[in-house]
Short mmCIF file of N, CA and C in Angstrom, two decimals:
data_model
loop_
_atom_site.label_atom_id
_atom_site.label_comp_id
_atom_site.label_asym_id
_atom_site.label_seq_id
_atom_site.Cartn_x
_atom_site.Cartn_y
_atom_site.Cartn_z
N MET D 25 0.52 -1.08 -0.29
CA MET D 25 0.25 -0.50 -0.19
C MET D 25 0.89 1.44 0.46
N ALA D 26 0.48 1.79 -0.83
CA ALA D 26 0.97 3.50 -0.68
C ALA D 26 1.54 3.98 0.43
N VAL D 27 2.14 5.41 0.67
CA VAL D 27 2.03 5.97 1.58
C VAL D 27 0.64 6.72 1.75
N SER D 28 -0.01 7.29 2.26
CA SER D 28 -0.96 8.89 1.49
C SER D 28 -1.21 9.18 3.28
N TYR D 29 -1.17 10.42 2.04
CA TYR D 29 -0.21 11.57 3.76
C TYR D 29 -2.56 12.08 4.80
N VAL D 30 -2.13 12.06 5.33
CA VAL D 30 -3.33 12.90 6.05
C VAL D 30 -2.88 13.75 7.33
N THR D 31 -4.56 14.46 7.82
CA THR D 31 -3.73 15.31 8.82
C THR D 31 -3.55 15.12 10.21
N LYS D 32 -3.45 15.37 11.80
CA LYS D 32 -3.09 15.13 12.88
C LYS D 32 -4.02 14.58 12.99
N GLU D 33 -5.03 15.36 12.85
CA GLU D 33 -6.86 15.23 13.08
C GLU D 33 -7.12 13.78 13.05
N GLY D 34 -7.32 12.77 11.23
CA GLY D 34 -7.09 12.19 10.74
C GLY D 34 -7.16 11.47 11.40
N LEU D 35 -5.68 11.50 11.82
CA LEU D 35 -4.82 9.79 12.06
C LEU D 35 -4.99 9.72 13.26
N GLU D 36 -5.55 10.59 14.10
CA GLU D 36 -5.54 9.86 15.62
C GLU D 36 -7.92 8.90 15.24
N LYS D 37 -8.08 9.60 14.61
CA LYS D 37 -9.69 9.93 14.06
C LYS D 37 -9.38 8.04 13.58
N MET D 38 -8.15 7.78 12.95
CA MET D 38 -8.25 5.95 12.23
C MET D 38 -7.76 5.49 13.91
N GLN D 39 -6.80 5.98 14.51
CA GLN D 39 -6.49 5.28 15.73
C GLN D 39 -7.20 5.24 16.85
N GLU D 40 -7.96 5.90 17.35
CA GLU D 40 -9.53 5.61 17.77
C GLU D 40 -10.18 4.62 17.34
N GLU D 41 -10.64 5.29 15.38
CA GLU D 41 -11.91 3.78 14.82
C GLU D 41 -10.56 2.16 16.11
N LEU D 42 -10.00 2.14 14.97
CA LEU D 42 -9.82 0.93 15.34
C LEU D 42 -9.54 0.40 16.96
N ARG D 43 -8.80 1.96 18.40
CA ARG D 43 -9.42 0.85 19.25
C ARG D 43 -10.83 0.24 20.01
N LYS D 44 -11.49 0.89 18.91
CA LYS D 44 -13.14 1.00 19.18
C LYS D 44 -12.78 -0.41 18.47
N MET D 45 -12.76 -1.26 17.46
CA MET D 45 -13.10 -2.23 17.09
C MET D 45 -12.23 -3.32 17.81
N GLU D 46 -11.09 -3.51 18.45
CA GLU D 46 -10.24 -3.49 19.35
C GLU D 46 -10.47 -3.91 20.42
N THR D 47 -11.10 -3.35 21.26
CA THR D 47 -11.30 -3.18 22.40
C THR D 47 -13.08 -3.25 22.48
N VAL D 48 -14.06 -2.89 21.99
CA VAL D 48 -15.86 -3.29 21.44
C VAL D 48 -16.75 -4.22 20.45
N ASP D 49 -15.79 -3.51 19.49
CA ASP D 49 -16.89 -4.50 18.82
C ASP D 49 -16.99 -5.65 18.21
N ARG D 50 -14.85 -6.26 18.68
CA ARG D 50 -14.15 -7.35 19.15
C ARG D 50 -13.90 -8.38 19.39
N PRO D 51 -15.09 -7.98 21.20
CA PRO D 51 -15.49 -8.68 22.34
C PRO D 51 -16.34 -8.31 22.20
N ALA D 52 -17.49 -7.96 21.84
CA ALA D 52 -18.41 -8.06 21.70
C ALA D 52 -19.00 -9.22 20.98
N ILE D 53 -18.88 -9.61 19.38
CA ILE D 53 -18.64 -10.42 18.25
C ILE D 53 -18.39 -12.32 19.02
N SER D 54 -16.68 -11.87 19.85
CA SER D 54 -16.70 -12.93 20.44
C SER D 54 -18.39 -13.86 21.36
N GLN D 55 -18.46 -12.69 22.24
CA GLN D 55 -19.41 -13.00 23.21
C GLN D 55 -21.09 -13.83 22.71
N GLN D 56 -20.85 -12.08 20.80
CA GLN D 56 -22.17 -13.95 19.81
C GLN D 56 -21.80 -14.95 19.38
N ILE D 57 -20.47 -14.96 19.58
CA ILE D 57 -20.35 -16.06 19.21
C ILE D 57 -20.55 -17.41 20.23
N ALA D 58 -20.13 -17.01 21.32
CA ALA D 58 -20.35 -17.63 23.09
C ALA D 58 -21.75 -18.41 22.80
N GLU D 59 -22.86 -17.37 22.77
CA GLU D 59 -24.04 -17.90 23.02
C GLU D 59 -24.36 -18.69 21.78
N ALA D 60 -24.06 -18.52 20.42
CA ALA D 60 -24.40 -19.43 19.69
C ALA D 60 -24.36 -20.26 19.80
N ARG D 61 -22.80 -20.88 20.12
CA ARG D 61 -22.14 -22.15 20.67
C ARG D 61 -22.99 -23.01 21.57
N GLU D 62 -23.37 -22.24 22.34
CA GLU D 62 -24.49 -22.44 23.72
C GLU D 62 -25.95 -23.38 23.70
N LYS D 63 -26.18 -23.36 21.97
CA LYS D 63 -27.42 -22.92 21.52
C LYS D 63 -27.17 -24.52 20.80
N GLY D 64 -25.98 -25.22 21.05
CA GLY D 64 -26.07 -26.57 20.89
C GLY D 64 -25.36 -26.89 19.27
N ASP D 65 -26.03 -27.48 18.31
CA ASP D 65 -25.69 -27.94 16.73
C ASP D 65 -25.60 -27.11 16.25
N LEU D 66 -23.84 -26.94 15.58
CA LEU D 66 -22.88 -25.42 15.27
C LEU D 66 -23.53 -25.98 13.37
N SER D 67 -23.87 -26.78 12.80
CA SER D 67 -24.13 -27.25 11.80
C SER D 67 -25.63 -26.84 11.07
N GLU D 68 -26.04 -26.46 11.18
CA GLU D 68 -27.18 -25.75 11.84
C GLU D 68 -28.14 -24.55 12.30
N ASN D 69 -26.79 -23.85 12.91
CA ASN D 69 -27.28 -22.79 13.77
C ASN D 69 -27.00 -21.26 13.16
N ALA D 70 -27.75 -20.48 12.30
CA ALA D 70 -27.43 -19.94 10.69
C ALA D 70 -27.14 -18.41 12.14
N GLU D 71 -27.17 -18.49 13.29
CA GLU D 71 -26.90 -17.47 14.67
C GLU D 71 -25.06 -17.49 14.91
N TYR D 72 -24.49 -18.53 14.66
CA TYR D 72 -23.29 -18.99 15.36
C TYR D 72 -22.47 -18.63 13.57
N ASP D 73 -23.88 -19.43 12.13
CA ASP D 73 -22.72 -18.82 11.19
C ASP D 73 -22.39 -16.87 11.14
N ALA D 74 -23.99 -16.62 11.65
CA ALA D 74 -23.82 -14.97 11.04
C ALA D 74 -22.71 -14.80 11.78
N ALA D 75 -22.28 -13.73 12.79
CA ALA D 75 -21.45 -14.63 14.20
C ALA D 75 -19.79 -14.75 13.53
N LYS D 76 -19.34 -15.39 12.87
CA LYS D 76 -18.64 -15.52 12.59
C LYS D 76 -18.25 -15.24 11.08
N GLU D 77 -19.44 -15.06 10.70
CA GLU D 77 -19.31 -14.38 9.37
C GLU D 77 -18.22 -12.57 9.82
N ALA D 78 -20.05 -11.79 10.92
CA ALA D 78 -19.52 -10.59 11.01
C ALA D 78 -17.61 -10.44 11.86
N GLN D 79 -17.40 -11.85 11.68
CA GLN D 79 -15.85 -11.86 13.02
C GLN D 79 -14.24 -11.48 12.18
N GLY D 80 -15.08 -12.38 10.61
CA GLY D 80 -13.82 -12.58 9.67
C GLY D 80 -14.33 -10.88 9.38
N LEU D 81 -15.21 -10.26 8.34
CA LEU D 81 -15.19 -8.71 7.87
C LEU D 81 -14.35 -8.38 8.93
N LEU D 82 -15.04 -7.89 10.62
CA LEU D 82 -14.39 -7.13 12.44
C LEU D 82 -12.99 -7.33 11.66
N GLU D 83 -12.94 -8.27 11.55
CA GLU D 83 -10.63 -8.74 11.09
C GLU D 83 -10.21 -8.39 9.89
N ASP D 84 -10.85 -8.04 9.09
CA ASP D 84 -10.80 -7.80 8.01
C ASP D 84 -10.45 -5.84 7.63
N LYS D 85 -11.59 -5.44 8.57
CA LYS D 85 -11.18 -4.13 8.71
C LYS D 85 -10.09 -3.44 9.69
N ILE D 86 -10.00 -4.62 10.72
CA ILE D 86 -9.38 -3.69 11.83
C ILE D 86 -6.96 -4.50 11.23
N ALA D 87 -7.78 -4.91 9.92
CA ALA D 87 -5.78 -5.71 8.77
C ALA D 87 -5.18 -4.11 8.41
N GLN D 88 -7.19 -4.11 8.03
CA GLN D 88 -7.45 -2.90 6.25
C GLN D 88 -6.56 -1.37 7.09
N LEU D 89 -7.31 -0.42 8.29
CA LEU D 89 -7.07 -0.11 8.97
C LEU D 89 -5.53 -0.06 9.96
N LYS D 90 -4.86 -0.99 9.71
CA LYS D 90 -4.08 -0.90 10.70
C LYS D 90 -2.37 -0.74 9.70
N GLU D 91 -2.94 -0.94 9.01
CA GLU D 91 -2.64 -1.01 7.55
C GLU D 91 -2.15 0.42 6.89
N LYS D 92 -3.45 1.00 6.82
CA LYS D 92 -3.54 2.85 6.42
C LYS D 92 -2.64 3.04 7.88
N ILE D 93 -3.31 3.58 8.62
CA ILE D 93 -2.33 3.39 9.74
C ILE D 93 -0.94 3.95 10.20
N ILE D 94 -0.36 2.43 9.42
CA ILE D 94 2.01 2.18 9.50
C ILE D 94 1.43 3.05 8.03
N ASN D 95 0.78 3.11 7.18
CA ASN D 95 1.44 3.54 5.84
C ASN D 95 0.86 5.48 5.89
N ALA D 96 0.62 5.79 7.15
CA ALA D 96 -0.02 7.26 6.85
C ALA D 96 1.19 8.69 7.41
N LYS D 97 1.48 9.14 6.37
CA LYS D 97 2.37 10.40 6.84
C LYS D 97 1.20 11.56 7.49
N VAL D 98 2.16 12.42 7.97
CA VAL D 98 1.13 13.52 9.15
C VAL D 98 1.85 14.37 8.06
N ILE D 99 0.54 15.47 7.96
CA ILE D 99 1.58 16.73 6.44
C ILE D 99 1.13 18.07 7.67
N ASP D 100 2.56 18.14 7.83
CA ASP D 100 3.40 19.72 8.51
C ASP D 100 2.56 20.86 8.06
N THR D 101 1.58 20.76 8.32
CA THR D 101 1.31 22.56 7.77
C THR D 101 1.51 23.03 8.38
N SER D 102 2.29 23.32 9.05
CA SER D 102 3.48 24.93 9.18
C SER D 102 4.27 25.11 7.69
N ARG D 103 3.96 24.00 6.93
CA ARG D 103 5.21 24.10 6.14
C ARG D 103 4.43 24.70 4.51
N LEU D 104 3.33 24.00 4.24
CA LEU D 104 1.88 24.53 2.98
C LEU D 104 1.37 26.12 3.28
N SER D 105 0.79 26.20 1.96
CA SER D 105 0.84 27.47 1.68
C SER D 105 -0.30 28.12 0.98
N THR D 106 -1.13 29.24 1.21
CA THR D 106 -1.72 29.22 1.00
C THR D 106 -1.42 30.36 -0.98
N ASP D 107 -0.43 30.11 -1.21
CA ASP D 107 -0.11 30.37 -2.74
C ASP D 107 -0.74 29.68 -4.00
N SER D 108 -0.88 28.86 -3.39
CA SER D 108 -1.64 28.02 -4.73
C SER D 108 -2.19 26.69 -4.47
N VAL D 109 -2.95 26.27 -4.88
CA VAL D 109 -3.46 25.08 -4.25
C VAL D 109 -3.57 23.70 -4.78
N GLN D 110 -2.94 23.50 -2.72
CA GLN D 110 -2.72 22.21 -3.12
C GLN D 110 -3.96 21.27 -1.34
N ILE D 111 -2.86 20.16 -0.86
CA ILE D 111 -4.14 19.38 -0.24
C ILE D 111 -3.29 20.34 1.41
N LEU D 112 -4.95 20.35 2.07
CA LEU D 112 -5.52 20.48 3.65
C LEU D 112 -6.20 22.13 3.33
N ASN D 113 -6.20 22.89 2.18
CA ASN D 113 -6.12 24.53 1.81
C ASN D 113 -7.79 23.91 1.67
N LYS D 114 -8.85 25.05 2.47
CA LYS D 114 -9.91 24.91 0.90
C LYS D 114 -9.95 26.35 0.37
N VAL D 115 -10.92 25.74 -0.48
CA VAL D 115 -10.92 26.63 -1.62
C VAL D 115 -12.22 26.48 -2.33
N GLU D 116 -12.52 27.64 -2.15
CA GLU D 116 -13.38 29.23 -2.43
C GLU D 116 -13.04 29.18 -4.86
N LEU D 117 -13.89 28.55 -4.69
CA LEU D 117 -14.37 28.33 -5.99
C LEU D 117 -15.75 29.27 -7.01
N LYS D 118 -16.19 29.07 -8.29
CA LYS D 118 -16.82 30.06 -9.21
C LYS D 118 -16.99 28.87 -10.16
N ASN D 119 -18.04 28.51 -10.72
CA ASN D 119 -18.47 27.40 -11.97
C ASN D 119 -18.86 28.89 -12.33
N VAL D 120 -17.97 28.94 -14.38
CA VAL D 120 -17.23 30.39 -14.65
C VAL D 120 -19.01 30.00 -14.92
N LYS D 121 -19.53 29.05 -16.34
CA LYS D 121 -20.64 28.93 -16.11
C LYS D 121 -22.40 29.52 -16.06
N THR D 122 -21.80 28.97 -14.38
CA THR D 122 -23.48 29.19 -13.54
C THR D 122 -23.83 30.54 -13.32
N ASN D 123 -22.63 30.67 -12.31
CA ASN D 123 -21.66 31.97 -11.45
C ASN D 123 -22.39 31.24 -9.48
N ALA D 124 -21.93 30.17 -9.98
CA ALA D 124 -22.44 29.21 -8.48
C ALA D 124 -21.44 28.69 -7.94
N LYS D 125 -21.07 29.18 -6.61
CA LYS D 125 -19.95 29.74 -5.74
C LYS D 125 -20.08 28.15 -4.75
N MET D 126 -18.13 27.63 -4.42
CA MET D 126 -19.13 27.24 -3.62
C MET D 126 -17.22 26.42 -3.35
N THR D 127 -16.66 25.76 -1.44
CA THR D 127 -15.68 25.35 -1.11
C THR D 127 -16.00 24.29 -0.13
N TYR D 128 -14.50 24.47 -0.91
CA TYR D 128 -14.28 22.23 -0.90
C TYR D 128 -12.70 22.91 -0.16
N THR D 129 -12.96 21.44 0.87
CA THR D 129 -11.85 21.31 1.07
C THR D 129 -10.92 20.50 0.73
N ILE D 130 -9.34 19.80 0.74
CA ILE D 130 -8.86 18.85 -0.28
C ILE D 130 -7.97 18.54 0.89
N VAL D 131 -8.75 17.25 1.03
CA VAL D 131 -7.67 15.77 1.72
C VAL D 131 -7.61 15.34 1.69
N SER D 132 -6.86 14.19 2.48
CA SER D 132 -6.51 12.85 1.57
C SER D 132 -7.66 12.07 1.61
N GLU D 133 -7.39 10.46 0.74
CA GLU D 133 -8.36 9.74 0.04
C GLU D 133 -9.16 9.97 1.70
N HIS D 134 -9.05 8.72 3.33
CA HIS D 134 -9.33 9.07 3.91
C HIS D 134 -9.93 9.83 5.23
N GLU D 135 -9.84 10.59 4.41
CA GLU D 135 -10.78 11.82 4.97
C GLU D 135 -11.05 12.66 4.62
N ALA D 136 -11.98 11.99 3.56
CA ALA D 136 -13.08 13.04 2.46
C ALA D 136 -14.45 12.69 3.14
N ASN D 137 -15.22 13.43 2.80
CA ASN D 137 -16.33 13.24 3.28
C ASN D 137 -17.22 14.65 2.59
N LEU D 138 -17.81 14.15 2.26
CA LEU D 138 -18.69 15.11 1.03
C LEU D 138 -19.63 16.22 2.13
N LYS D 139 -20.44 15.25 2.93
CA LYS D 139 -20.88 15.86 4.17
C LYS D 139 -20.42 17.84 4.36
N GLU D 140 -19.20 17.17 4.63
CA GLU D 140 -18.02 17.95 5.69
C GLU D 140 -17.46 18.57 4.46
N LEU D 141 -18.00 18.80 3.16
CA LEU D 141 -17.30 19.59 2.16
C LEU D 141 -15.82 18.95 2.32
N LYS D 142 -15.28 17.67 2.36
CA LYS D 142 -13.63 17.10 2.05
C LYS D 142 -14.18 16.96 1.39
N ILE D 143 -13.07 17.32 0.08
CA ILE D 143 -12.39 15.95 -1.24
C ILE D 143 -11.76 15.84 -1.30
N SER D 144 -11.31 14.12 -1.85
CA SER D 144 -10.37 13.87 -2.06
C SER D 144 -9.58 14.72 -3.25
N VAL D 145 -7.89 14.24 -2.64
CA VAL D 145 -7.22 15.51 -3.07
C VAL D 145 -7.09 13.87 -4.66
N THR D 146 -7.67 13.10 -4.97
CA THR D 146 -7.77 11.94 -6.09
C THR D 146 -8.72 12.40 -6.81
N THR D 147 -10.22 13.34 -6.76
CA THR D 147 -10.81 13.49 -7.29
C THR D 147 -10.60 14.46 -8.49
N PRO D 148 -11.41 14.13 -9.61
CA PRO D 148 -11.36 15.21 -10.63
C PRO D 148 -11.28 16.22 -10.26
N ILE D 149 -12.04 17.19 -9.00
CA ILE D 149 -11.74 19.11 -9.30
C ILE D 149 -10.78 18.56 -8.66
N ALA D 150 -10.65 18.29 -7.53
CA ALA D 150 -9.17 17.89 -6.25
C ALA D 150 -8.05 18.34 -7.63
N LYS D 151 -7.88 17.62 -8.58
CA LYS D 151 -6.33 17.20 -9.24
C LYS D 151 -5.94 18.30 -10.64
N ALA D 152 -8.07 18.60 -10.80
CA ALA D 152 -8.04 20.13 -11.51
C ALA D 152 -7.39 21.18 -11.21
N LEU D 153 -7.72 21.10 -9.96
CA LEU D 153 -6.94 22.51 -8.61
C LEU D 153 -6.06 22.56 -8.68
N LEU D 154 -5.18 21.13 -7.98
CA LEU D 154 -3.45 21.12 -7.63
C LEU D 154 -3.15 22.20 -8.38
N GLY D 155 -2.21 23.41 -8.06
CA GLY D 155 -1.62 24.16 -8.17
C GLY D 155 -2.03 25.48 -8.58
N LYS D 156 -2.61 25.27 -9.37
CA LYS D 156 -3.94 26.72 -9.48
C LYS D 156 -3.59 28.04 -8.32
N LYS D 157 -3.86 29.15 -9.10
CA LYS D 157 -3.40 30.46 -8.08
C LYS D 157 -4.31 31.55 -8.11
N VAL D 158 -4.71 32.24 -6.88
CA VAL D 158 -6.08 33.08 -7.27
C VAL D 158 -7.06 33.35 -8.76
N GLY D 159 -7.34 33.63 -8.99
CA GLY D 159 -8.12 33.98 -10.20
C GLY D 159 -7.83 33.08 -11.58
N GLU D 160 -7.46 31.85 -11.61
CA GLU D 160 -6.38 31.40 -12.49
C GLU D 160 -8.10 29.68 -12.23
N ILE D 161 -7.81 29.41 -13.77
CA ILE D 161 -9.27 29.00 -14.22
C ILE D 161 -8.95 27.49 -13.44
N ALA D 162 -9.82 26.65 -13.70
CA ALA D 162 -9.14 24.64 -13.61
C ALA D 162 -9.84 24.42 -15.06
N GLU D 163 -9.99 23.64 -15.45
CA GLU D 163 -11.12 22.29 -16.47
C GLU D 163 -10.98 21.81 -15.41
N VAL D 164 -12.55 20.94 -15.59
CA VAL D 164 -12.97 19.32 -15.24
C VAL D 164 -13.77 19.42 -15.89
N THR D 165 -13.34 17.16 -16.46
CA THR D 165 -13.95 16.61 -17.06
C THR D 165 -14.88 15.54 -16.14
N THR D 166 -16.20 16.30 -15.70
CA THR D 166 -16.98 14.83 -14.85
C THR D 166 -18.15 14.38 -16.05
N PRO D 167 -18.80 13.94 -15.89
CA PRO D 167 -19.82 12.26 -16.07
C PRO D 167 -20.83 13.36 -17.40
N ALA D 168 -21.17 15.32 -16.17
CA ALA D 168 -21.47 15.99 -17.28
C ALA D 168 -21.04 16.91 -18.48
N GLY D 169 -19.96 16.50 -18.44
CA GLY D 169 -18.99 17.52 -19.68
C GLY D 169 -17.37 17.86 -18.97
N LYS D 170 -17.91 19.13 -19.29
CA LYS D 170 -16.84 19.89 -19.14
C LYS D 170 -17.16 20.77 -17.98
N MET D 171 -16.38 21.15 -17.51
CA MET D 171 -16.56 22.10 -16.07
C MET D 171 -15.64 23.18 -15.40
N GLN D 172 -16.04 24.66 -15.84
CA GLN D 172 -14.65 26.12 -15.00
C GLN D 172 -14.93 25.65 -14.41
N LEU D 173 -13.85 25.67 -13.40
CA LEU D 173 -13.95 26.28 -12.54
C LEU D 173 -12.66 27.73 -11.39
N GLU D 174 -13.76 29.13 -11.50
CA GLU D 174 -11.81 30.02 -10.79
C GLU D 174 -12.00 30.17 -9.47
N VAL D 175 -10.69 29.82 -9.36
CA VAL D 175 -10.06 29.94 -8.21
C VAL D 175 -10.38 31.16 -7.49
N LEU D 176 -11.80 31.52 -6.45
CA LEU D 176 -11.72 32.45 -6.08
C LEU D 176 -10.53 33.41 -4.33
N SER D 177 -10.58 31.72 -3.96
CA SER D 177 -9.72 32.29 -2.42
C SER D 177 -8.90 31.55 -2.50
N ILE D 178 -7.98 31.11 -1.80
CA ILE D 178 -7.89 29.77 -1.31
C ILE D 178 -7.22 30.07 0.56
N SER D 179 -7.14 28.90 2.01
CA SER D 179 -6.95 29.84 2.18
C SER D 179 -6.29 28.82 3.72
N PHE D 180 -7.36 28.08 4.69
CA PHE D 180 -7.02 26.97 5.31
C PHE D 180 -7.82 26.01 6.57
#
């Protein structure tokens, strides 16, 4: 797995999620398995099968999250600037065609959350914006066609 850049908060969130999986979710599933096992014949026990499947899925998630944490590199925000668009910048944009304004923060894939207006650095919009300065126009190809976005401001 490649290195992924995250904020300090993003890394802490991943570590907290891992702690919860290991200390809350894992024991809960073990308890479900034990209770299902007590009910007798395991060959026809749907509860047991479901609990074992849930355990396998949880262990996969734990392994994947551990891998992400190991490969995470925390971004030193003191070295970032607002001269041009880069990861962790909040960018105010205007759609040239419709005059609609929007503001996004460009983050790592693991921290992307559209409800919080945080878009992944790997999205077409973010890729088109990287390196642009205030006043410049980024051309983005979307399923609906080409879109031109003017960079109005760059901040943290």
